[in-house]
Amino acid sequence: MTKPLPLLTLLVAVGFALSPFLSSGFNGFEAGQFPIPQDDPPVQPAGYAFSIWGLIYLWLIVGAAIGLVKHPASPDWQAMRPALILSLGSGIFWLAIAQVSVPWATALIFFMLATALAALLRAGNDERLWLREPIGLYAGWLTAASSVSVGLMLAGYGVTGATTAALLALALALTITVSIHLLRPNSAAYLGGVLWALIGVIVANSAPMNTPVLTLASLGAVLTAGLTLRALRS
């Protein structure tokens, strides 16, 4: 009776990893998808930062496979599986939706984030490397990505200027990060995902220099790095 759930977790993890191959070369929102075109927005990390998805996909698949083979009925694993299935299952469709609708893609990525965070908070302490930390890295990057979507929406729809939107998005990401760290202080990978994104924002805003965004992203990176070291010691 416990086999279907771990098997479904593995299947959606594989489907999620394969979804980019069905998205017709999607490389992020196009500038023209917004009423106010977003060319080189300060809220967005440098392009290289998105390479983290390769590690996220692989780690989630390996973790799900180990869970299926070694821990199909473990309460530490079973508790997080429904939420992770919802997150990854909906994520299979995110790229296709992002190509046609920024608002709907933004709504969906927040659903993915909420369910990923639920999975992270429900995951037990069994096999940290394969259970908690793959979910943590995924949820950490989603924390940053969902906040970036908010920043793009604010600037792209003329609610604020691009710099103000970036500052608000960074503040949102850091608020979520600290809150989750207080609830789950032993996930270094969660913090690492956020830190990777913040470094990408620093790089993107270094030349030409956007001082307000660069300053807040740098302060956030220092804070997140400190929390990461604390999590590694826990």
PDB file of C-alpha atoms in Angstrom:
ATOM      1  CA  MET A   1       0.000   0.000   0.000  1.00  0.00           C
ATOM      2  CA  THR A   2       2.966   2.334   0.362  1.00  0.00           C
ATOM      3  CA  LYS A   3       4.598   1.743  -3.038  1.00  0.00           C
ATOM      4  CA  PRO A   4       2.483   4.038  -5.288  1.00  0.00           C
ATOM      5  CA  LEU A   5       3.444   7.259  -3.493  1.00  0.00           C
ATOM      6  CA  PRO A   6       7.239   6.838  -3.666  1.00  0.00           C
ATOM      7  CA  LEU A   7       6.965   5.633  -7.267  1.00  0.00           C
ATOM      8  CA  LEU A   8       4.855   8.653  -8.197  1.00  0.00           C
ATOM      9  CA  THR A   9       7.430  10.926  -6.540  1.00  0.00           C
ATOM     10  CA  LEU A  10      10.139   9.496  -8.789  1.00  0.00           C
ATOM     11  CA  LEU A  11       7.965   9.743 -11.898  1.00  0.00           C
ATOM     12  CA  VAL A  12       7.099  13.411 -11.364  1.00  0.00           C
ATOM     13  CA  ALA A  13      10.755  14.190 -10.579  1.00  0.00           C
ATOM     14  CA  VAL A  14      11.757  12.667 -13.923  1.00  0.00           C
ATOM     15  CA  GLY A  15       8.892  14.427 -15.705  1.00  0.00           C
ATOM     16  CA  PHE A  16       9.910  17.737 -14.156  1.00  0.00           C
ATOM     17  CA  ALA A  17      13.490  17.266 -15.337  1.00  0.00           C
ATOM     18  CA  LEU A  18      12.324  16.443 -18.859  1.00  0.00           C
ATOM     19  CA  SER A  19       9.902  19.381 -19.126  1.00  0.00           C
ATOM     20  CA  PRO A  20      12.508  21.863 -20.498  1.00  0.00           C
ATOM     21  CA  PHE A  21      12.882  19.669 -23.578  1.00  0.00           C
ATOM     22  CA  LEU A  22       9.204  20.290 -24.368  1.00  0.00           C
ATOM     23  CA  SER A  23       9.324  24.072 -24.014  1.00  0.00           C
ATOM     24  CA  SER A  24      10.675  25.107 -27.419  1.00  0.00           C
ATOM     25  CA  GLY A  25      13.889  26.575 -26.069  1.00  0.00           C
ATOM     26  CA  PHE A  26      12.381  28.764 -23.342  1.00  0.00           C
ATOM     27  CA  ASN A  27      15.142  30.876 -21.763  1.00  0.00           C
ATOM     28  CA  GLY A  28      13.170  33.074 -19.420  1.00  0.00           C
ATOM     29  CA  PHE A  29      10.449  35.652 -19.910  1.00  0.00           C
ATOM     30  CA  GLU A  30      10.852  37.703 -23.067  1.00  0.00           C
ATOM     31  CA  ALA A  31      11.083  41.479 -22.672  1.00  0.00           C
ATOM     32  CA  GLY A  32       8.035  41.891 -24.901  1.00  0.00           C
ATOM     33  CA  GLN A  33       5.812  39.733 -22.696  1.00  0.00           C
ATOM     34  CA  PHE A  34       5.290  42.774 -20.454  1.00  0.00           C
ATOM     35  CA  PRO A  35       3.392  45.993 -21.219  1.00  0.00           C
ATOM     36  CA  ILE A  36       6.640  47.774 -20.297  1.00  0.00           C
ATOM     37  CA  PRO A  37       9.412  45.679 -21.906  1.00  0.00           C
ATOM     38  CA  GLN A  38      11.896  44.331 -19.365  1.00  0.00           C
ATOM     39  CA  ASP A  39      15.289  44.512 -21.037  1.00  0.00           C
ATOM     40  CA  ASP A  40      18.073  43.436 -18.673  1.00  0.00           C
ATOM     41  CA  PRO A  41      15.975  43.900 -15.485  1.00  0.00           C
ATOM     42  CA  PRO A  42      18.015  44.428 -12.289  1.00  0.00           C
ATOM     43  CA  VAL A  43      15.917  41.884 -10.372  1.00  0.00           C
ATOM     44  CA  GLN A  44      17.099  38.999 -12.555  1.00  0.00           C
ATOM     45  CA  PRO A  45      20.275  37.032 -11.719  1.00  0.00           C
ATOM     46  CA  ALA A  46      23.037  36.712 -14.308  1.00  0.00           C
ATOM     47  CA  GLY A  47      22.328  34.038 -16.883  1.00  0.00           C
ATOM     48  CA  TYR A  48      24.892  31.551 -15.611  1.00  0.00           C
ATOM     49  CA  ALA A  49      22.989  31.244 -12.314  1.00  0.00           C
ATOM     50  CA  PHE A  50      20.203  29.290 -13.994  1.00  0.00           C
ATOM     51  CA  SER A  51      22.595  26.386 -14.541  1.00  0.00           C
ATOM     52  CA  ILE A  52      21.704  25.338 -10.994  1.00  0.00           C
ATOM     53  CA  TRP A  53      18.630  23.650 -12.458  1.00  0.00           C
ATOM     54  CA  GLY A  54      20.838  20.793 -13.687  1.00  0.00           C
ATOM     55  CA  LEU A  55      21.868  19.995 -10.112  1.00  0.00           C
ATOM     56  CA  ILE A  56      18.318  20.438  -8.834  1.00  0.00           C
ATOM     57  CA  TYR A  57      16.872  18.014 -11.396  1.00  0.00           C
ATOM     58  CA  LEU A  58      19.541  15.382 -10.816  1.00  0.00           C
ATOM     59  CA  TRP A  59      19.463  15.591  -7.017  1.00  0.00           C
ATOM     60  CA  LEU A  60      15.663  15.349  -6.889  1.00  0.00           C
ATOM     61  CA  ILE A  61      15.656  12.295  -9.160  1.00  0.00           C
ATOM     62  CA  VAL A  62      18.396  10.492  -7.241  1.00  0.00           C
ATOM     63  CA  GLY A  63      16.760  11.331  -3.923  1.00  0.00           C
ATOM     64  CA  ALA A  64      13.378  10.074  -5.116  1.00  0.00           C
ATOM     65  CA  ALA A  65      14.954   6.880  -6.453  1.00  0.00           C
ATOM     66  CA  ILE A  66      16.738   6.204  -3.159  1.00  0.00           C
ATOM     67  CA  GLY A  67      13.501   6.868  -1.324  1.00  0.00           C
ATOM     68  CA  LEU A  68      11.631   4.400  -3.547  1.00  0.00           C
ATOM     69  CA  VAL A  69      14.212   1.633  -3.167  1.00  0.00           C
ATOM     70  CA  LYS A  70      15.331   2.055   0.435  1.00  0.00           C
ATOM     71  CA  HIS A  71      12.563   3.972   2.217  1.00  0.00           C
ATOM     72  CA  PRO A  72       9.205   3.262   0.547  1.00  0.00           C
ATOM     73  CA  ALA A  73       7.325   3.212   3.858  1.00  0.00           C
ATOM     74  CA  SER A  74       9.478   5.409   6.099  1.00  0.00           C
ATOM     75  CA  PRO A  75       7.413   8.077   7.901  1.00  0.00           C
ATOM     76  CA  ASP A  76      10.309  10.513   7.447  1.00  0.00           C
ATOM     77  CA  TRP A  77       9.867  10.196   3.673  1.00  0.00           C
ATOM     78  CA  GLN A  78       6.137   9.592   3.378  1.00  0.00           C
ATOM     79  CA  ALA A  79       5.215  12.811   5.173  1.00  0.00           C
ATOM     80  CA  MET A  80       6.760  15.043   2.514  1.00  0.00           C
ATOM     81  CA  ARG A  81       5.809  13.091  -0.618  1.00  0.00           C
ATOM     82  CA  PRO A  82       2.276  14.456  -1.279  1.00  0.00           C
ATOM     83  CA  ALA A  83       3.462  18.083  -1.149  1.00  0.00           C
ATOM     84  CA  LEU A  84       6.536  17.367  -3.285  1.00  0.00           C
ATOM     85  CA  ILE A  85       4.413  15.528  -5.858  1.00  0.00           C
ATOM     86  CA  LEU A  86       2.112  18.552  -6.104  1.00  0.00           C
ATOM     87  CA  SER A  87       5.068  20.908  -6.527  1.00  0.00           C
ATOM     88  CA  LEU A  88       6.949  18.896  -9.131  1.00  0.00           C
ATOM     89  CA  GLY A  89       3.796  17.764 -10.900  1.00  0.00           C
ATOM     90  CA  SER A  90       2.593  21.333 -11.396  1.00  0.00           C
ATOM     91  CA  GLY A  91       6.136  22.386 -12.291  1.00  0.00           C
ATOM     92  CA  ILE A  92       6.031  20.125 -15.338  1.00  0.00           C
ATOM     93  CA  PHE A  93       3.635  22.647 -16.905  1.00  0.00           C
ATOM     94  CA  TRP A  94       5.337  25.852 -15.724  1.00  0.00           C
ATOM     95  CA  LEU A  95       7.546  26.443 -18.756  1.00  0.00           C
ATOM     96  CA  ALA A  96       4.672  25.992 -21.189  1.00  0.00           C
ATOM     97  CA  ILE A  97       2.524  28.432 -19.212  1.00  0.00           C
ATOM     98  CA  ALA A  98       5.381  30.931 -18.886  1.00  0.00           C
ATOM     99  CA  GLN A  99       5.600  31.175 -22.663  1.00  0.00           C
ATOM    100  CA  VAL A 100       2.048  32.468 -22.924  1.00  0.00           C
ATOM    101  CA  SER A 101       1.180  34.194 -19.639  1.00  0.00           C
ATOM    102  CA  VAL A 102       3.451  35.901 -17.125  1.00  0.00           C
ATOM    103  CA  PRO A 103       0.690  36.412 -14.497  1.00  0.00           C
ATOM    104  CA  TRP A 104      -0.395  32.770 -14.587  1.00  0.00           C
ATOM    105  CA  ALA A 105       3.223  31.613 -14.525  1.00  0.00           C
ATOM    106  CA  THR A 106       3.806  33.816 -11.482  1.00  0.00           C
ATOM    107  CA  ALA A 107       0.769  32.368  -9.718  1.00  0.00           C
ATOM    108  CA  LEU A 108       1.910  28.838 -10.526  1.00  0.00           C
ATOM    109  CA  ILE A 109       5.470  29.347  -9.312  1.00  0.00           C
ATOM    110  CA  PHE A 110       4.115  30.522  -5.951  1.00  0.00           C
ATOM    111  CA  PHE A 111       2.053  27.347  -5.746  1.00  0.00           C
ATOM    112  CA  MET A 112       5.198  25.367  -6.543  1.00  0.00           C
ATOM    113  CA  LEU A 113       7.052  27.284  -3.840  1.00  0.00           C
ATOM    114  CA  ALA A 114       4.348  26.807  -1.212  1.00  0.00           C
ATOM    115  CA  THR A 115       4.169  23.059  -1.780  1.00  0.00           C
ATOM    116  CA  ALA A 116       7.969  22.726  -1.975  1.00  0.00           C
ATOM    117  CA  LEU A 117       8.306  24.521   1.356  1.00  0.00           C
ATOM    118  CA  ALA A 118       5.621  22.282   2.828  1.00  0.00           C
ATOM    119  CA  ALA A 119       7.589  19.249   1.665  1.00  0.00           C
ATOM    120  CA  LEU A 120      10.797  20.658   3.138  1.00  0.00           C
ATOM    121  CA  LEU A 121       9.184  21.336   6.506  1.00  0.00           C
ATOM    122  CA  ARG A 122       7.585  17.875   6.598  1.00  0.00           C
ATOM    123  CA  ALA A 123      10.708  15.945   5.588  1.00  0.00           C
ATOM    124  CA  GLY A 124      12.267  13.968   8.409  1.00  0.00           C
ATOM    125  CA  ASN A 125      15.901  13.789   9.409  1.00  0.00           C
ATOM    126  CA  ASP A 126      16.556  10.392   7.815  1.00  0.00           C
ATOM    127  CA  GLU A 127      19.367  10.533   5.206  1.00  0.00           C
ATOM    128  CA  ARG A 128      19.786  14.286   5.080  1.00  0.00           C
ATOM    129  CA  LEU A 129      21.743  14.161   1.817  1.00  0.00           C
ATOM    130  CA  TRP A 130      18.993  12.416  -0.150  1.00  0.00           C
ATOM    131  CA  LEU A 131      15.789  13.416   1.620  1.00  0.00           C
ATOM    132  CA  ARG A 132      15.881  16.938   2.987  1.00  0.00           C
ATOM    133  CA  GLU A 133      18.613  18.645   1.009  1.00  0.00           C
ATOM    134  CA  PRO A 134      17.412  17.968  -2.571  1.00  0.00           C
ATOM    135  CA  ILE A 135      14.074  19.474  -1.588  1.00  0.00           C
ATOM    136  CA  GLY A 136      15.896  22.270   0.201  1.00  0.00           C
ATOM    137  CA  LEU A 137      17.905  23.311  -2.843  1.00  0.00           C
ATOM    138  CA  TYR A 138      14.792  23.194  -5.021  1.00  0.00           C
ATOM    139  CA  ALA A 139      12.778  25.243  -2.526  1.00  0.00           C
ATOM    140  CA  GLY A 140      15.623  27.719  -2.070  1.00  0.00           C
ATOM    141  CA  TRP A 141      15.902  28.424  -5.761  1.00  0.00           C
ATOM    142  CA  LEU A 142      12.100  28.694  -6.027  1.00  0.00           C
ATOM    143  CA  THR A 143      12.170  31.251  -3.202  1.00  0.00           C
ATOM    144  CA  ALA A 144      14.425  33.404  -5.343  1.00  0.00           C
ATOM    145  CA  ALA A 145      12.664  32.653  -8.641  1.00  0.00           C
ATOM    146  CA  SER A 146       9.195  33.474  -7.337  1.00  0.00           C
ATOM    147  CA  SER A 147      10.476  36.754  -5.896  1.00  0.00           C
ATOM    148  CA  VAL A 148      12.104  37.584  -9.231  1.00  0.00           C
ATOM    149  CA  SER A 149       8.725  36.999 -10.897  1.00  0.00           C
ATOM    150  CA  VAL A 150       7.154  39.493  -8.513  1.00  0.00           C
ATOM    151  CA  GLY A 151       9.833  42.050  -9.359  1.00  0.00           C
ATOM    152  CA  LEU A 152       9.336  41.539 -13.073  1.00  0.00           C
ATOM    153  CA  MET A 153       5.577  41.899 -12.705  1.00  0.00           C
ATOM    154  CA  LEU A 154       5.881  45.098 -10.658  1.00  0.00           C
ATOM    155  CA  ALA A 155       8.182  46.755 -13.171  1.00  0.00           C
ATOM    156  CA  GLY A 156       6.688  45.176 -16.287  1.00  0.00           C
ATOM    157  CA  TYR A 157       3.186  46.344 -15.453  1.00  0.00           C
ATOM    158  CA  GLY A 158       4.282  49.830 -14.359  1.00  0.00           C
ATOM    159  CA  VAL A 159       3.515  49.470 -10.658  1.00  0.00           C
ATOM    160  CA  THR A 160       7.039  50.613  -9.731  1.00  0.00           C
ATOM    161  CA  GLY A 161      10.303  51.387 -11.467  1.00  0.00           C
ATOM    162  CA  ALA A 162      12.734  48.577 -12.191  1.00  0.00           C
ATOM    163  CA  THR A 163      15.090  49.361  -9.296  1.00  0.00           C
ATOM    164  CA  THR A 164      12.295  49.676  -6.746  1.00  0.00           C
ATOM    165  CA  ALA A 165      10.791  46.423  -8.018  1.00  0.00           C
ATOM    166  CA  ALA A 166      14.138  44.685  -7.598  1.00  0.00           C
ATOM    167  CA  LEU A 167      14.521  45.974  -4.039  1.00  0.00           C
ATOM    168  CA  LEU A 168      11.017  44.824  -3.112  1.00  0.00           C
ATOM    169  CA  ALA A 169      11.652  41.410  -4.659  1.00  0.00           C
ATOM    170  CA  LEU A 170      14.915  41.029  -2.745  1.00  0.00           C
ATOM    171  CA  ALA A 171      13.195  42.023   0.487  1.00  0.00           C
ATOM    172  CA  LEU A 172      10.491  39.430  -0.168  1.00  0.00           C
ATOM    173  CA  ALA A 173      13.032  36.694  -0.888  1.00  0.00           C
ATOM    174  CA  LEU A 174      15.025  37.473   2.246  1.00  0.00           C
ATOM    175  CA  THR A 175      11.896  37.584   4.409  1.00  0.00           C
ATOM    176  CA  ILE A 176      10.822  34.147   3.193  1.00  0.00           C
ATOM    177  CA  THR A 177      14.358  32.814   3.587  1.00  0.00           C
ATOM    178  CA  VAL A 178      14.785  33.914   7.184  1.00  0.00           C
ATOM    179  CA  SER A 179      11.292  32.683   8.081  1.00  0.00           C
ATOM    180  CA  ILE A 180      11.947  29.224   6.635  1.00  0.00           C
ATOM    181  CA  HIS A 181      15.359  29.073   8.272  1.00  0.00           C
ATOM    182  CA  LEU A 182      13.750  29.687  11.647  1.00  0.00           C
ATOM    183  CA  LEU A 183      11.339  26.820  10.974  1.00  0.00           C
ATOM    184  CA  ARG A 184      13.941  24.503   9.403  1.00  0.00           C
ATOM    185  CA  PRO A 185      17.342  25.627  10.693  1.00  0.00           C
ATOM    186  CA  ASN A 186      19.221  22.507   9.549  1.00  0.00           C
ATOM    187  CA  SER A 187      18.771  22.786   5.765  1.00  0.00           C
ATOM    188  CA  ALA A 188      21.959  24.269   4.349  1.00  0.00           C
ATOM    189  CA  ALA A 189      20.902  23.490   0.779  1.00  0.00           C
ATOM    190  CA  TYR A 190      17.806  25.684   1.092  1.00  0.00           C
ATOM    191  CA  LEU A 191      19.959  28.621   2.062  1.00  0.00           C
ATOM    192  CA  GLY A 192      22.509  27.679  -0.589  1.00  0.00           C
ATOM    193  CA  GLY A 193      19.876  27.943  -3.321  1.00  0.00           C
ATOM    194  CA  VAL A 194      18.950  31.447  -2.213  1.00  0.00           C
ATOM    195  CA  LEU A 195      22.608  32.441  -1.839  1.00  0.00           C
ATOM    196  CA  TRP A 196      23.396  31.264  -5.375  1.00  0.00           C
ATOM    197  CA  ALA A 197      20.610  33.481  -6.717  1.00  0.00           C
ATOM    198  CA  LEU A 198      21.763  36.488  -4.682  1.00  0.00           C
ATOM    199  CA  ILE A 199      25.285  36.136  -6.039  1.00  0.00           C
ATOM    200  CA  GLY A 200      23.771  36.047  -9.521  1.00  0.00           C
ATOM    201  CA  VAL A 201      21.942  39.315  -8.800  1.00  0.00           C
ATOM    202  CA  ILE A 202      25.189  40.853  -7.539  1.00  0.00           C
ATOM    203  CA  VAL A 203      26.966  39.874 -10.745  1.00  0.00           C
ATOM    204  CA  ALA A 204      24.124  41.174 -12.909  1.00  0.00           C
ATOM    205  CA  ASN A 205      24.122  44.557 -11.170  1.00  0.00           C
ATOM    206  CA  SER A 206      27.882  45.070 -11.020  1.00  0.00           C
ATOM    207  CA  ALA A 207      28.349  46.333 -14.569  1.00  0.00           C
ATOM    208  CA  PRO A 208      26.715  48.706 -15.116  1.00  0.00           C
ATOM    209  CA  MET A 209      26.479  49.260 -11.377  1.00  0.00           C
ATOM    210  CA  ASN A 210      23.056  49.566  -9.805  1.00  0.00           C
ATOM    211  CA  THR A 211      24.109  50.657  -6.326  1.00  0.00           C
ATOM    212  CA  PRO A 212      20.820  50.173  -4.397  1.00  0.00           C
ATOM    213  CA  VAL A 213      20.219  46.671  -5.766  1.00  0.00           C
ATOM    214  CA  LEU A 214      23.888  45.731  -5.474  1.00  0.00           C
ATOM    215  CA  THR A 215      23.966  46.880  -1.842  1.00  0.00           C
ATOM    216  CA  LEU A 216      20.840  45.015  -0.732  1.00  0.00           C
ATOM    217  CA  ALA A 217      21.802  41.862  -2.634  1.00  0.00           C
ATOM    218  CA  SER A 218      25.276  41.955  -1.068  1.00  0.00           C
ATOM    219  CA  LEU A 219      23.906  42.412   2.445  1.00  0.00           C
ATOM    220  CA  GLY A 220      21.441  39.606   1.794  1.00  0.00           C
ATOM    221  CA  ALA A 221      24.236  37.361   0.528  1.00  0.00           C
ATOM    222  CA  VAL A 222      26.300  37.992   3.666  1.00  0.00           C
ATOM    223  CA  LEU A 223      23.305  37.223   5.873  1.00  0.00           C
ATOM    224  CA  THR A 224      22.424  34.080   3.927  1.00  0.00           C
ATOM    225  CA  ALA A 225      26.035  32.875   3.925  1.00  0.00           C
ATOM    226  CA  GLY A 226      26.129  33.248   7.701  1.00  0.00           C
ATOM    227  CA  LEU A 227      22.891  31.312   8.089  1.00  0.00           C
ATOM    228  CA  THR A 228      24.251  28.614   5.767  1.00  0.00           C
ATOM    229  CA  LEU A 229      27.308  28.135   7.964  1.00  0.00           C
ATOM    230  CA  ARG A 230      25.027  27.948  10.976  1.00  0.00           C
ATOM    231  CA  ALA A 231      22.886  25.289   9.266  1.00  0.00           C
ATOM    232  CA  LEU A 232      25.965  23.237   8.370  1.00  0.00           C
ATOM    233  CA  ARG A 233      26.989  23.197  12.025  1.00  0.00           C
ATOM    234  CA  SER A 234      23.527  22.166  13.241  1.00  0.00           C
TER     235      SER A 234
END
